[in-house]
Coordinates of C-alpha atoms in Angstrom, one line a residue:
M178 CA 5.5 -16.4 -27.0
E179 CA 9.3 -16.0 -26.8
Y180 CA 11.2 -12.7 -26.3
I181 CA 14.7 -11.7 -25.7
I182 CA 15.3 -8.3 -24.2
R183 CA 18.8 -7.4 -25.4
N184 CA 21.5 -5.2 -23.8
G185 CA 19.4 -3.6 -21.1
T186 CA 21.0 -2.0 -18.1
V187 CA 19.4 -4.3 -15.4
F188 CA 18.6 -3.4 -11.8
D189 CA 17.4 -6.3 -9.7
P190 CA 18.1 -6.0 -6.0
L191 CA 16.7 -9.3 -5.0
N192 CA 19.4 -11.0 -7.2
K193 CA 22.1 -8.3 -6.4
V194 CA 22.2 -7.1 -10.0
N195 CA 23.3 -3.4 -10.1
G196 CA 23.4 -1.9 -13.5
E197 CA 24.8 -4.9 -15.5
K198 CA 24.3 -5.0 -19.2
M199 CA 22.3 -8.2 -19.7
D200 CA 19.9 -10.1 -21.9
I201 CA 16.6 -11.2 -20.3
C202 CA 14.9 -14.2 -21.9
V203 CA 11.1 -14.8 -21.8
K204 CA 9.2 -17.9 -22.7
D205 CA 5.6 -19.0 -21.8
G206 CA 5.1 -16.1 -19.3
K207 CA 8.3 -16.9 -17.3
I208 CA 11.9 -15.6 -17.3
V209 CA 14.1 -18.4 -18.6
E210 CA 17.8 -19.0 -19.2
S211 CA 17.6 -19.1 -23.0
V212 CA 15.2 -18.9 -25.9
S213 CA 15.1 -20.2 -29.4
K214 CA 16.4 -18.3 -32.4
N215 CA 12.8 -17.5 -33.3
A216 CA 12.4 -15.3 -30.2
L217 CA 11.2 -11.8 -30.8
E218 CA 13.9 -9.2 -29.9
I219 CA 13.3 -6.1 -27.8
D220 CA 16.2 -3.6 -28.0
A221 CA 16.9 -2.3 -24.5
N222 CA 20.3 -0.7 -25.3
N223 CA 20.7 2.5 -23.3
K224 CA 17.6 1.7 -21.4
V225 CA 16.9 0.6 -17.8
V226 CA 15.4 -2.8 -17.1
M227 CA 13.6 -3.7 -13.9
A228 CA 11.0 -6.1 -12.7
G229 CA 7.4 -5.0 -12.9
G230 CA 6.5 -2.6 -10.0
V231 CA 4.8 -3.9 -7.0
D232 CA 2.7 -1.4 -4.9
S233 CA 2.1 -2.7 -1.4
H234 CA -0.3 0.1 -0.3
S235 CA -2.9 1.8 -2.5
H236 CA -6.7 2.4 -2.4
I237 CA -7.9 1.4 -5.8
A238 CA -11.2 -0.5 -5.3
G239 CA -14.1 -1.0 -2.9
A240 CA -16.7 0.9 -1.0
K241 CA -14.8 4.0 0.1
V242 CA -13.2 4.4 -3.3
N243 CA -16.6 4.3 -4.9
T244 CA -17.9 6.7 -2.3
G245 CA -15.2 9.1 -3.2
R246 CA -16.1 9.0 -6.9
T247 CA -19.7 9.7 -5.9
L248 CA -18.8 12.5 -3.5
R249 CA -16.5 14.2 -6.0
P250 CA -18.0 14.4 -9.5
E251 CA -15.6 17.4 -10.0
D252 CA -12.7 14.9 -9.8
S253 CA -14.3 12.6 -12.4
K254 CA -14.3 15.5 -14.9
K255 CA -10.5 15.7 -14.7
D256 CA -7.9 13.8 -16.6
L257 CA -10.0 12.2 -19.3
F258 CA -8.7 9.0 -20.8
S259 CA -9.6 7.8 -24.3
K260 CA -7.5 5.5 -26.5
E261 CA -8.7 3.5 -29.4
G262 CA -9.4 -0.1 -28.5
L263 CA -9.5 0.6 -24.7
R264 CA -12.2 1.6 -22.3
Q265 CA -12.7 5.2 -21.7
G266 CA -12.2 6.6 -18.2
S267 CA -11.7 9.6 -16.1
G268 CA -10.7 10.9 -12.7
F269 CA -7.4 12.4 -11.4
S270 CA -7.2 11.4 -7.7
I271 CA -9.9 8.6 -8.0
P272 CA -9.6 7.3 -11.5
S273 CA -12.2 4.9 -12.8
T274 CA -11.4 1.2 -12.6
F275 CA -10.2 0.7 -16.1
K276 CA -8.2 3.9 -16.1
T277 CA -6.5 2.8 -12.8
G278 CA -5.2 -0.4 -14.4
Y279 CA -4.1 1.3 -17.6
Q280 CA -2.2 4.1 -15.8
Y281 CA -0.4 1.7 -13.4
S282 CA 0.6 -0.4 -16.4
G283 CA 1.8 2.6 -18.3
M284 CA 4.2 3.3 -15.4
G285 CA 5.5 -0.2 -15.4
Y286 CA 3.5 -1.6 -12.4
T287 CA 2.2 -5.1 -12.5
T288 CA 1.0 -5.9 -9.0
V289 CA -1.1 -3.6 -6.7
I290 CA -2.5 -4.2 -3.2
E291 CA -5.8 -2.6 -2.0
A292 CA -4.9 -1.7 1.5
A293 CA -8.3 -1.6 3.3
M294 CA -11.2 -3.9 2.6
P295 CA -14.2 -3.9 5.0
P296 CA -15.0 -7.6 5.2
L297 CA -18.8 -7.1 5.0
V298 CA -18.5 -5.4 1.6
A299 CA -15.7 -7.6 0.2
R300 CA -17.7 -8.4 -2.8
H301 CA -17.8 -4.8 -3.9
T302 CA -14.0 -4.8 -3.8
H303 CA -13.8 -7.9 -5.9
E304 CA -16.3 -6.7 -8.4
E305 CA -14.1 -3.7 -9.0
F306 CA -11.1 -5.9 -9.2
M307 CA -12.8 -7.7 -12.1
D308 CA -12.8 -4.4 -14.0
L309 CA -9.2 -3.6 -13.2
P310 CA -7.0 -4.6 -16.2
Q311 CA -3.3 -5.1 -16.5
I312 CA -2.4 -5.8 -12.9
D313 CA -2.5 -8.6 -10.3
K314 CA -4.2 -7.4 -7.2
A315 CA -5.1 -8.4 -3.7
A316 CA -7.0 -6.8 -0.8
M317 CA -6.3 -6.5 3.0
P318 CA -9.4 -7.0 5.2
L319 CA -9.7 -4.8 8.2
F320 CA -9.3 -6.4 11.6
G321 CA -8.2 -3.8 14.1
N322 CA -11.7 -2.8 15.1
S323 CA -13.6 -6.0 14.6
W324 CA -15.9 -6.9 17.5
M325 CA -14.8 -10.6 17.2
V326 CA -11.1 -9.7 17.3
L327 CA -11.6 -7.4 20.2
E328 CA -13.5 -10.0 22.2
Y329 CA -11.1 -12.8 21.5
L330 CA -8.0 -10.8 22.3
K331 CA -9.7 -9.3 25.5
N332 CA -10.3 -12.9 26.6
G333 CA -6.7 -13.9 25.8
D334 CA -8.0 -16.5 23.3
L335 CA -5.3 -16.3 20.6
S336 CA -6.3 -19.6 19.0
M337 CA -9.9 -18.5 18.4
C338 CA -8.7 -15.1 17.1
A339 CA -6.3 -17.0 14.7
A340 CA -9.2 -19.2 13.7
Y341 CA -11.3 -16.2 13.0
V342 CA -8.6 -14.4 11.0
A343 CA -8.0 -17.6 8.9
W344 CA -11.7 -18.0 8.3
L345 CA -12.2 -14.3 7.3
L346 CA -9.3 -14.3 4.9
R347 CA -10.7 -17.4 3.3
V348 CA -14.4 -16.3 3.0
T349 CA -13.6 -12.7 1.9
K350 CA -10.8 -13.8 -0.4
G351 CA -8.5 -11.5 1.6
F352 CA -4.7 -11.4 1.7
A353 CA -3.4 -10.0 5.0
I354 CA -4.2 -8.5 8.4
K355 CA -4.8 -4.7 8.2
I356 CA -5.1 -2.7 11.3
V357 CA -6.3 1.0 11.1
N358 CA -6.3 3.2 14.2
P359 CA -6.6 0.1 16.4
G360 CA -9.7 0.6 18.7
G361 CA -10.2 4.1 17.5
T362 CA -12.6 3.4 14.6
E363 CA -14.8 1.3 16.9
A364 CA -14.7 4.2 19.4
W365 CA -15.8 6.6 16.6
G366 CA -19.0 4.6 16.3
W367 CA -19.8 6.2 19.7
G368 CA -18.5 9.6 18.7
K369 CA -15.2 8.9 20.5
N370 CA -11.6 8.0 19.7
V371 CA -8.5 6.6 21.4
H372 CA -5.3 8.7 21.5
G373 CA -2.6 6.4 22.8
L374 CA -1.6 2.8 22.9
D375 CA -3.0 2.4 26.5
D376 CA -6.3 4.1 26.1
E377 CA -9.2 1.7 26.6
V378 CA -11.6 1.1 23.7
P379 CA -15.1 2.1 24.9
Y380 CA -17.3 -0.9 26.0
F381 CA -14.5 -3.5 25.2
G382 CA -11.9 -3.0 28.0
I383 CA -9.0 -3.6 25.6
T384 CA -6.2 -1.2 24.5
P385 CA -4.6 -0.5 21.1
R386 CA -1.4 -2.1 22.4
E387 CA -3.2 -5.3 23.1
I388 CA -4.8 -5.2 19.7
V389 CA -1.6 -4.7 17.8
T390 CA 0.5 -7.2 19.8
G391 CA -2.3 -9.8 19.8
L392 CA -2.9 -9.6 16.0
T393 CA 0.9 -9.7 15.4
K394 CA 1.1 -12.9 17.4
V395 CA -1.8 -14.3 15.5
N396 CA -0.2 -13.4 12.2
E397 CA 2.9 -15.4 13.1
M398 CA 0.9 -18.3 14.6
L399 CA -0.8 -18.6 11.2
G400 CA 2.4 -17.9 9.3
L401 CA 0.9 -15.5 6.8
P402 CA 2.9 -14.3 3.8
H403 CA 2.7 -10.6 4.8
S404 CA 3.4 -9.1 8.3
V405 CA 0.6 -7.1 10.0
H406 CA 0.0 -4.0 8.1
V407 CA -0.6 -1.1 10.6
H408 CA -1.9 2.4 10.4
P409 CA -1.2 3.5 14.1
N410 CA -3.3 5.8 16.3
N411 CA -3.1 9.5 16.0
L412 CA -2.5 9.8 12.3
G413 CA -2.0 13.4 11.2
H414 CA -1.7 14.9 14.6
P415 CA 1.3 17.0 15.8
G416 CA 3.3 15.0 18.4
N417 CA 2.2 11.6 17.0
W418 CA 5.8 10.4 16.3
E419 CA 6.1 9.1 19.9
T420 CA 2.9 7.0 19.5
T421 CA 4.4 5.7 16.2
I422 CA 7.6 4.5 17.7
D423 CA 5.9 3.1 20.7
T424 CA 3.6 1.0 18.4
M425 CA 6.6 -0.3 16.4
D426 CA 8.4 -1.1 19.6
C427 CA 5.6 -3.1 21.3
V428 CA 6.0 -6.0 18.8
K429 CA 9.8 -6.0 18.6
D430 CA 10.2 -9.3 20.5
I431 CA 7.8 -11.3 18.3
K432 CA 9.6 -13.5 15.7
A433 CA 8.7 -13.8 12.0
K434 CA 7.5 -17.2 11.1
P435 CA 6.1 -17.1 7.6
K436 CA 5.0 -20.3 6.0
F437 CA 5.0 -18.8 2.6
G438 CA 7.6 -16.3 1.3
D439 CA 10.7 -15.1 3.0
R440 CA 9.9 -11.9 4.9
D441 CA 11.9 -11.3 8.0
T442 CA 9.7 -8.6 9.5
V443 CA 6.7 -8.8 11.7
Y444 CA 5.4 -5.2 11.5
Y445 CA 4.7 -3.0 8.5
N446 CA 4.0 0.7 9.3
T447 CA 2.2 2.2 6.4
H448 CA 2.4 5.9 5.3
L449 CA 5.0 6.8 8.0
Q450 CA 5.0 10.4 6.8
F451 CA 1.6 11.0 8.4
H452 CA 2.9 9.5 11.7
S453 CA 6.2 11.4 12.0
Y454 CA 5.0 14.8 13.4
G455 CA 6.7 16.6 16.3
G456 CA 5.3 19.5 18.3
T457 CA 2.1 20.2 20.1
S458 CA 0.1 22.0 17.4
W459 CA 0.4 23.0 13.8
K460 CA 2.0 26.2 14.9
D461 CA 5.1 24.5 16.4
C462 CA 4.9 21.3 14.3
V463 CA 8.3 20.0 13.1
S464 CA 9.5 17.0 11.2
K465 CA 10.4 13.9 13.2
G466 CA 11.1 11.9 10.0
V467 CA 14.7 11.5 10.9
E468 CA 13.8 10.1 14.3
T469 CA 11.4 7.6 13.0
A470 CA 13.8 6.7 10.2
D471 CA 16.5 6.1 12.8
Y472 CA 14.2 3.7 14.7
V473 CA 13.5 1.8 11.5
N474 CA 17.2 1.6 10.5
K475 CA 18.0 0.1 13.9
H476 CA 15.3 -2.5 14.1
K477 CA 15.0 -5.6 11.9
H478 CA 11.4 -6.3 12.7
V479 CA 10.0 -3.2 10.9
M480 CA 9.3 -2.3 7.2
I481 CA 7.7 1.0 6.3
D482 CA 6.1 2.8 3.3
V483 CA 6.3 6.5 3.2
G484 CA 3.0 8.0 2.0
Q485 CA 4.7 10.9 0.2
V486 CA 2.7 14.1 -0.1
T487 CA 2.8 15.2 -3.8
L488 CA 1.3 18.7 -3.3
D489 CA -1.8 18.1 -5.4
E490 CA -5.6 18.5 -5.0
T491 CA -6.6 15.0 -4.0
T492 CA -9.2 12.9 -2.1
T493 CA -8.5 11.5 1.4
M494 CA -10.1 8.3 2.3
T495 CA -9.4 5.9 5.2
A496 CA -10.9 3.6 7.7
D497 CA -9.8 6.1 10.4
G498 CA -13.2 7.8 10.6
P499 CA -12.3 10.2 13.5
M500 CA -9.3 11.5 11.6
E501 CA -11.4 12.2 8.5
Y502 CA -13.8 14.2 10.7
D503 CA -10.9 16.2 12.0
L504 CA -9.9 16.9 8.4
H505 CA -13.4 18.0 7.6
M506 CA -13.4 20.3 10.5
T507 CA -10.0 21.7 9.5
N508 CA -10.7 22.5 5.9
G509 CA -14.5 22.8 5.9
L510 CA -14.9 20.8 2.7
K511 CA -17.6 18.1 2.2
W512 CA -17.4 14.9 4.2
A513 CA -18.7 11.4 3.9
N514 CA -18.8 9.0 6.8
C515 CA -19.8 5.4 7.1
D516 CA -19.9 2.7 9.8
V517 CA -19.6 -0.9 8.8
E518 CA -21.4 -2.9 11.4
L519 CA -19.2 -4.9 13.9
E520 CA -16.1 -4.4 11.7
T521 CA -14.8 -0.9 10.8
G522 CA -15.8 2.5 9.5
S523 CA -14.5 5.1 7.1
G524 CA -14.5 8.7 6.0
V525 CA -13.9 10.6 2.7
V526 CA -12.8 14.3 2.5
P527 CA -11.4 16.3 -0.5
F528 CA -8.1 17.9 0.3
I529 CA -5.8 20.5 -1.4
Y530 CA -2.1 20.2 -0.5
S531 CA -1.1 23.7 -1.7
P532 CA 2.7 23.9 -2.3
K533 CA 2.5 27.4 -0.8
G534 CA 0.8 26.3 2.3
P535 CA 3.2 26.0 5.3
V536 CA 1.8 22.8 6.8
Y537 CA 1.5 21.0 3.4
S538 CA 5.0 22.0 2.5
L539 CA 6.2 20.6 5.9
Q540 CA 4.3 17.3 5.2
W541 CA 6.1 17.1 1.8
A542 CA 9.4 17.6 3.5
I543 CA 8.7 15.1 6.2
G544 CA 8.2 12.4 3.6
L545 CA 11.5 13.3 2.0
D546 CA 13.2 13.2 5.4
I547 CA 12.1 9.6 5.7
F548 CA 13.2 8.7 2.2
L549 CA 16.6 10.4 2.6
Y550 CA 17.5 9.2 6.1
T551 CA 16.1 5.6 5.9
N552 CA 18.1 2.6 4.6
P553 CA 16.5 1.9 1.2
E554 CA 16.3 -1.8 2.2
K555 CA 13.7 -0.8 4.8
L556 CA 11.2 1.3 2.9
I557 CA 8.7 1.4 0.0
L558 CA 7.6 4.2 -2.2
T559 CA 3.9 5.0 -1.8
T560 CA 1.7 8.1 -1.7
D561 CA -1.0 6.2 0.2
H562 CA -2.9 6.7 -3.0
P563 CA -5.0 8.9 -3.1
N564 CA -4.5 10.3 0.4
A565 CA -1.2 12.1 0.1
G566 CA -1.5 12.2 -3.7
P567 CA -2.4 10.1 -6.7
F568 CA -0.3 7.1 -7.7
I569 CA 0.5 8.8 -11.1
R570 CA 2.9 11.0 -9.2
Y571 CA 5.3 8.2 -8.4
P572 CA 7.5 9.3 -11.2
R573 CA 7.7 12.7 -9.7
V574 CA 8.7 11.3 -6.3
I575 CA 11.4 9.2 -8.1
A576 CA 12.7 12.4 -9.7
W577 CA 12.9 14.1 -6.3
L578 CA 14.9 11.2 -5.0
L579 CA 17.3 10.7 -8.0
S580 CA 18.0 14.4 -8.5
K581 CA 19.0 16.8 -5.7
E582 CA 19.0 19.6 -8.3
Y583 CA 15.2 18.9 -9.0
R584 CA 14.5 18.6 -5.3
D585 CA 16.3 21.9 -4.6
D586 CA 14.3 23.7 -7.2
W587 CA 11.1 22.7 -5.4
I588 CA 12.6 23.8 -2.0
Q589 CA 13.8 27.2 -3.4
N590 CA 11.0 28.1 -5.8
R591 CA 7.9 26.1 -5.3
V592 CA 7.2 25.3 -1.6
H593 CA 6.8 27.3 1.5
R594 CA 9.9 28.1 3.6
W595 CA 8.7 25.7 6.4
A596 CA 9.8 22.8 4.3
A597 CA 13.4 23.8 4.8
E598 CA 13.1 25.4 8.2
K599 CA 11.3 22.6 10.0
S600 CA 12.8 19.5 8.4
H601 CA 16.2 18.1 7.6
I602 CA 16.0 17.9 3.8
T603 CA 18.6 20.7 3.2
E604 CA 21.1 19.0 5.5
T605 CA 21.9 16.2 3.1
D606 CA 23.2 15.9 -0.4
R607 CA 22.0 12.4 -0.8
E608 CA 20.6 11.1 -4.1
Y609 CA 19.1 7.7 -4.7
S610 CA 20.7 5.4 -7.3
M611 CA 18.6 3.5 -9.9
Y612 CA 19.3 0.4 -7.8
D613 CA 17.7 2.1 -4.8
I614 CA 14.6 2.9 -7.0
A615 CA 14.3 -0.7 -7.9
Q616 CA 14.6 -1.6 -4.3
I617 CA 11.8 0.7 -3.0
T618 CA 9.4 0.0 -5.9
R619 CA 9.9 -3.7 -6.6
A620 CA 12.2 -5.7 -4.3
N621 CA 11.2 -4.6 -0.9
S622 CA 7.4 -4.7 -1.6
S623 CA 7.5 -8.2 -3.1
K624 CA 9.5 -9.5 -0.2
V625 CA 7.5 -8.0 2.6
L626 CA 4.3 -9.2 1.0
G627 CA 5.7 -12.7 0.8
L628 CA 5.4 -12.7 -3.0
S629 CA 9.1 -12.6 -4.0
G630 CA 9.1 -16.2 -5.1
D631 CA 7.6 -15.2 -8.5
R632 CA 7.7 -11.4 -8.8
G633 CA 9.7 -8.3 -7.9
H634 CA 12.8 -9.7 -9.5
L635 CA 14.2 -10.9 -12.8
G636 CA 15.6 -14.3 -11.9
V637 CA 15.0 -17.5 -13.8
G638 CA 11.6 -18.9 -13.0
A639 CA 10.0 -15.5 -12.1
K640 CA 6.8 -14.2 -13.7
A641 CA 7.8 -12.3 -16.9
D642 CA 6.5 -9.0 -15.4
I643 CA 9.1 -6.6 -16.7
S644 CA 9.5 -2.9 -17.2
I645 CA 11.8 -1.1 -19.5
Y646 CA 12.5 2.7 -19.2
D647 CA 14.1 4.9 -21.7
I648 CA 16.4 6.7 -19.3
D649 CA 20.1 6.8 -18.6
P650 CA 20.8 5.6 -15.0
E651 CA 22.8 8.7 -14.3
E652 CA 20.3 11.2 -15.6
K653 CA 19.7 14.2 -13.3
S654 CA 17.1 16.1 -15.2
G655 CA 13.9 15.9 -13.0
K656 CA 11.6 16.4 -16.0
K657 CA 13.4 13.6 -18.0
I658 CA 13.2 11.2 -15.1
E659 CA 9.6 11.9 -14.5
K660 CA 8.6 11.4 -18.1
A661 CA 10.6 8.2 -18.4
F662 CA 8.9 6.6 -15.4
L663 CA 5.5 7.9 -16.3
E664 CA 5.7 6.4 -19.8
A665 CA 7.5 3.1 -19.8
A666 CA 9.2 2.2 -23.1
Y667 CA 7.9 -1.4 -22.7
V668 CA 6.0 -3.3 -20.1
L669 CA 5.6 -7.1 -20.2
K670 CA 2.9 -8.8 -18.2
N671 CA 3.1 -12.6 -17.9
G672 CA 5.3 -12.5 -21.0
D673 CA 3.1 -10.4 -23.1
V674 CA 4.0 -6.9 -24.3
V675 CA 1.2 -4.8 -22.9
V676 CA 2.7 -1.3 -23.0
K677 CA 4.8 0.5 -25.6
N678 CA 6.0 4.1 -25.2
G679 CA 3.6 4.6 -22.3
N680 CA 0.6 3.4 -24.2
V681 CA -1.4 0.3 -23.4
V682 CA -1.2 -1.9 -26.5
K683 CA -2.8 -5.0 -25.1
E684 CA -5.5 -5.4 -22.5
V685 CA -5.0 -8.3 -20.2
Y686 CA -6.4 -9.3 -16.8
G687 CA -4.2 -10.4 -13.9
D688 CA -4.9 -12.7 -10.9
T689 CA -6.6 -11.9 -7.7
I690 CA -4.3 -13.1 -4.9
F691 CA -5.7 -14.3 -1.6
V692 CA -4.7 -16.5 1.4
N693 CA -6.4 -19.7 1.9
A694 CA -5.5 -20.8 5.5
E695 CA -6.6 -24.2 6.7
I696 CA -7.2 -24.6 10.4
N697 CA -7.9 -27.5 12.7
E698 CA -11.4 -29.0 12.1
S699 CA -12.4 -29.0 15.8
L700 CA -11.2 -25.4 16.2
E701 CA -13.1 -24.3 13.2
A702 CA -16.2 -26.0 14.4
E703 CA -15.9 -24.1 17.7
L704 CA -15.4 -20.9 15.8
L705 CA -18.4 -21.4 13.5
K706 CA -20.6 -22.2 16.4
D707 CA -19.7 -18.9 18.0
L708 CA -20.0 -16.9 14.7
N709 CA -23.4 -18.4 14.0
M710 CA -24.7 -17.0 17.2
K711 CA -23.1 -13.6 16.6
F712 CA -24.4 -13.4 13.1
K713 CA -27.9 -14.2 14.2
K714 CA -27.8 -11.7 17.1
L715 CA -25.7 -8.9 15.7
Y716 CA -25.3 -8.8 12.0
S717 CA -28.0 -7.6 9.5
V718 CA -26.9 -10.3 7.0
N719 CA -27.0 -14.1 7.2
M720 CA -23.8 -15.9 7.7
E721 CA -24.5 -17.9 4.5
N722 CA -24.6 -14.7 2.5
Y723 CA -21.3 -13.4 3.8
P724 CA -18.7 -15.3 1.7
V725 CA -17.3 -14.1 -1.6
Q726 CA -18.1 -16.7 -4.2
D727 CA -15.6 -18.1 -6.7
A728 CA -17.3 -16.2 -9.5
Y729 CA -15.9 -12.9 -8.2
A730 CA -12.6 -12.9 -10.0
N731 CA -11.2 -13.3 -13.5
S732 CA -8.7 -15.7 -12.1
W733 CA -7.8 -16.6 -8.5
M734 CA -4.3 -17.1 -7.2
P735 CA -4.7 -18.8 -3.8
I736 CA -1.8 -18.9 -1.3
N737 CA -2.4 -22.1 0.7
I738 CA -1.4 -22.1 4.4
D739 CA -1.6 -25.1 6.7
A740 CA -2.3 -23.9 10.2
T741 CA -3.9 -27.0 11.5
E742 CA -1.4 -27.3 14.4
I743 CA -3.2 -24.4 16.2
Q744 CA -5.4 -26.0 18.9

């Protein structure tokens, strides 16, 4: 199929295109220089054209997501979805699998990363991926509390740790190294936690600092597409901003050496809003978003996503088990907790971010501090879906950024006074441009993931993942901005028109992306000998039953990495 998208106002930061009137040509699922006279025409006059959105951190599939659905039947009664020719679905903060794909697609997103996959239950994640239409997806296995990782790093054996990471990515069909509360989730298995970079993990004699630096070195030894993806210690606790900056700083001298993609960062700090709290308690808590933003602006090795609070009722879920217990003790709502043997753990708690609540309003303002004071080349728009709010609120976040008038209306009329008093959002008149929006929703995420070779931009040869929005680039009406980005005028996925006027008109299934890292045969033999012993002694499953088989995807997209030089 051939298309020509005519006269669109194009925003493509990876190719330095800022609001130019251009035609985009599509043939056989790719963006090309020209098409034949038989190409179908899409009129994009007075419309904004961007690459398909790339969400680098969301929780859309797997064990904890399904636990959340089970724990919260009341959420499943909300926001019913029913369109002729499509699968029905429901759920506001934890939508069903099909509804998740349809809603992302309706907003113009075409690639989404599941940010926390317990390796032992990887099949569950991939089974749900098979039911997620419209988008390409990938999953990040959890490494920061793995007994194998802790042991190899404690012993200073980076080669064996690298071999284990490569093996685990391959057998779980995983994409990147994810670290959550390094050492703290393992401590939670014993009813404990760690609270700083230099606290020892119980029974392992290793610190969070050693875990983060060790896995960052391993990431660059292997040359993985994405940098280490880190949820630091002390999430959600007043005063945690110092731990956050210390964690970023401890890897600043490690150099990026990707073997696939062109990222130049080694450290990705996710949901920075939850890690930018000053004070000693909720009574004296203040925003430190400007301070963390200042660090990010000054250091090339860091990329962050925000985790913007959207002031909704939602469902929190994370592999940071002790933090979820703290939330449960704070709000008294129901709580689910799980330990995944030898690897990780998780918790799930409903949460209500009331706009009239002082703390919740401050959290909202902290996220906006980070957006407004960070260089747009250094951050990515997320809500840590569903933790700070559901992904369908991305259009509202975009409206807050593009329109100071809309933002001020919330500050003056909708949120508690703490938002203005304890943050810096009223001290700047800054408004994002449409180019900035393309940067924080497409360009930055595709680059830091190592996927900018074929997505996140509109250059010739890229996948024809394209979003068209019926909005003037200079529009300042928050409601108009929100509607336009919630209901894309057109979305193309691999060159097919899949959305018109916000409605899915064609159901398609994207790729599941994973890293296939090859290591030295003798090193792998040594690793497998060690793992065989550990599986027999410690795991409740046989090693032969651990890998994810090829049948667990509609189509695989492997990223092949040659790391055979590691000895």
